[in-house]
Tab-separated table of C-alpha atoms in Angstrom:
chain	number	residue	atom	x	y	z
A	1	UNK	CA	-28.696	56.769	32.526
A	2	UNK	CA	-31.682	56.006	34.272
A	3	UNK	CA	-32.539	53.708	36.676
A	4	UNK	CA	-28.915	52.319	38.977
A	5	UNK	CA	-28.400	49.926	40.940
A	6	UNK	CA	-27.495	49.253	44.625
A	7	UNK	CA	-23.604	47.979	44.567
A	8	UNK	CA	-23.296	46.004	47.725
A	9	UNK	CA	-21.809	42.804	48.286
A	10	UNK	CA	-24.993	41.209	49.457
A	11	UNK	CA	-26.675	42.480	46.310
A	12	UNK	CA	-24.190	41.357	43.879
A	13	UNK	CA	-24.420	37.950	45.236
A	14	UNK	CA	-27.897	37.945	44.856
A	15	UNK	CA	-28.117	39.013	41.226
A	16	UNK	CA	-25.306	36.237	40.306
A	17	UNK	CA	-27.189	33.472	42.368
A	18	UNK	CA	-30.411	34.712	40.995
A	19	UNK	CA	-28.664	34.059	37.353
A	20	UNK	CA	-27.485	30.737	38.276
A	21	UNK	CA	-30.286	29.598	39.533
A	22	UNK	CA	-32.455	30.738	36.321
A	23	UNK	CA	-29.819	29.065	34.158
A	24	UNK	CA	-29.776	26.188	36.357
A	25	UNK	CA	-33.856	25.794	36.349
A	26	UNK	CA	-33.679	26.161	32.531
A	27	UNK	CA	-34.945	29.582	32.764
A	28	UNK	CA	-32.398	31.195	30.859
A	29	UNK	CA	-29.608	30.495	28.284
A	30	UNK	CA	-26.126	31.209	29.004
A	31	UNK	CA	-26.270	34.176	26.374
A	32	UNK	CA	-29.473	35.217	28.219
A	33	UNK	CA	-27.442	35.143	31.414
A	34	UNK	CA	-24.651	37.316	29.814
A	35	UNK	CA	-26.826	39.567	28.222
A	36	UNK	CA	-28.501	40.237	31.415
A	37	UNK	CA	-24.808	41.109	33.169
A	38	UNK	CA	-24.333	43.327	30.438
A	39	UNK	CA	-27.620	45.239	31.231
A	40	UNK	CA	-27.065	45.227	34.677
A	41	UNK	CA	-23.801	46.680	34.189
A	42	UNK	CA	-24.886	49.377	32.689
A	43	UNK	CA	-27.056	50.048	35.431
A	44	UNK	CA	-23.871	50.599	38.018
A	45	UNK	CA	-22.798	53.828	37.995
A	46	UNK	CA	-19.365	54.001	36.356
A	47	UNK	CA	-17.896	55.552	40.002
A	48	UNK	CA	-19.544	52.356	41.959
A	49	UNK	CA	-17.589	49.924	38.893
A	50	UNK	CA	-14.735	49.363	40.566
A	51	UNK	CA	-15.966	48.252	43.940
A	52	UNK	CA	-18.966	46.260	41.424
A	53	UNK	CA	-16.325	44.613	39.845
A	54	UNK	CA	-14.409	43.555	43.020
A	55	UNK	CA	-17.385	42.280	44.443
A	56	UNK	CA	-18.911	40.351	41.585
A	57	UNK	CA	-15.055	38.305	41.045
A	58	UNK	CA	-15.680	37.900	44.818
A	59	UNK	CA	-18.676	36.000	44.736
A	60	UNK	CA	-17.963	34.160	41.187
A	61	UNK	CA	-14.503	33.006	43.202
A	62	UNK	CA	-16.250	31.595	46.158
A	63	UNK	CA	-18.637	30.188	43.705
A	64	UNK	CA	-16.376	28.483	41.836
A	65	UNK	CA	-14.852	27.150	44.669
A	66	UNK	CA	-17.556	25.726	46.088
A	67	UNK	CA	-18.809	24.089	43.005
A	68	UNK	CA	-15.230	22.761	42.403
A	69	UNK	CA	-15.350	21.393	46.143
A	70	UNK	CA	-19.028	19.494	45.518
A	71	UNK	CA	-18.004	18.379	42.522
A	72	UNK	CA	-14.459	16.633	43.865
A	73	UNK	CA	-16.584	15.493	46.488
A	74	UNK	CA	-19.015	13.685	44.071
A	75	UNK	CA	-16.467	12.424	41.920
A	76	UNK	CA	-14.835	11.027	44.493
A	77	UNK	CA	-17.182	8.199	44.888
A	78	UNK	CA	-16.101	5.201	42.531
A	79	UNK	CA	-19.858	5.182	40.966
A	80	UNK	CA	-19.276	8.408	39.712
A	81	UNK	CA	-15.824	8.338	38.027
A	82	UNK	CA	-18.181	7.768	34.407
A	83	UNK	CA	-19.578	11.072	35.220
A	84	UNK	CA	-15.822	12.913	35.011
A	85	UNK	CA	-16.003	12.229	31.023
A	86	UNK	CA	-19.305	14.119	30.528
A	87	UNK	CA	-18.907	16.725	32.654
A	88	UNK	CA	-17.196	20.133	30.940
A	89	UNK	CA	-15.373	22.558	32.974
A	90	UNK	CA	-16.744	25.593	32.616
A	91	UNK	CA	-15.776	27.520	35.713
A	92	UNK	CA	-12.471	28.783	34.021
A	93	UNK	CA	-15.453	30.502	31.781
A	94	UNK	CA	-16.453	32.895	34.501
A	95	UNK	CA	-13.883	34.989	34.301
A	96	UNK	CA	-13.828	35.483	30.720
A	97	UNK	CA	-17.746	36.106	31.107
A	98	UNK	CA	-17.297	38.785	33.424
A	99	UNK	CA	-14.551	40.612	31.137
A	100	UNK	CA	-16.791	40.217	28.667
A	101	UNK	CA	-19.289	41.829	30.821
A	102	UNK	CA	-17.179	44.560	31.788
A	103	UNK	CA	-15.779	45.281	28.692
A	104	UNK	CA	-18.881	45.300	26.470
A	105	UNK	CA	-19.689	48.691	27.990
């Protein structure tokens, strides 16, 4: 197996803010993103999975949250009802991205 991986909360969070942030900057694709769950994945051992898994829907939940809560807050303002129309939602994705995660291995 290799090299694993510490399965903390703390460390979970940073790997998915780490990922945001690269796909955010431009860094990575989305499919570079997922690919790189996939890998890391692999890296848990199988008896730290289950507390992995809790804590990575933990973080993507308070993630999605908050990005839910700045966006209503932004849209909110009457100069930025335009913006609703070209905005997707894609935090109903996350979950399907970590299944996909999960699942691929």
């Amino acid at each position: 197996m290799g090299q694993e991986v510490s399965i903390s909360y703390q460390a979970v969070k940073s790997r998915v803010y780490k990922l945001i942030d690269a796909l955010v900057e431009g860094e990575k694709t989305e499919q570079e993103v997922q690919e790189s769950m996939r890998r890391w994945w692999k890296l848990v051992h199988p008896a730290d999975r289950p507390m992995a898994q809790k804590y990575l829907m933990m973080v993507l939940e308070r993630s999605n949250t908050s990005l839910a809560a700045i966006g209503d807050g932004f849209v909110a303002f009457k100069e930025a009802e335009a913006l609703r129309e070209h905005v997707p939602n894609k935090f109903s994705k996350m979950g399907q991205i970590v299944s996909q995660a999960v699942g691929a291995v």
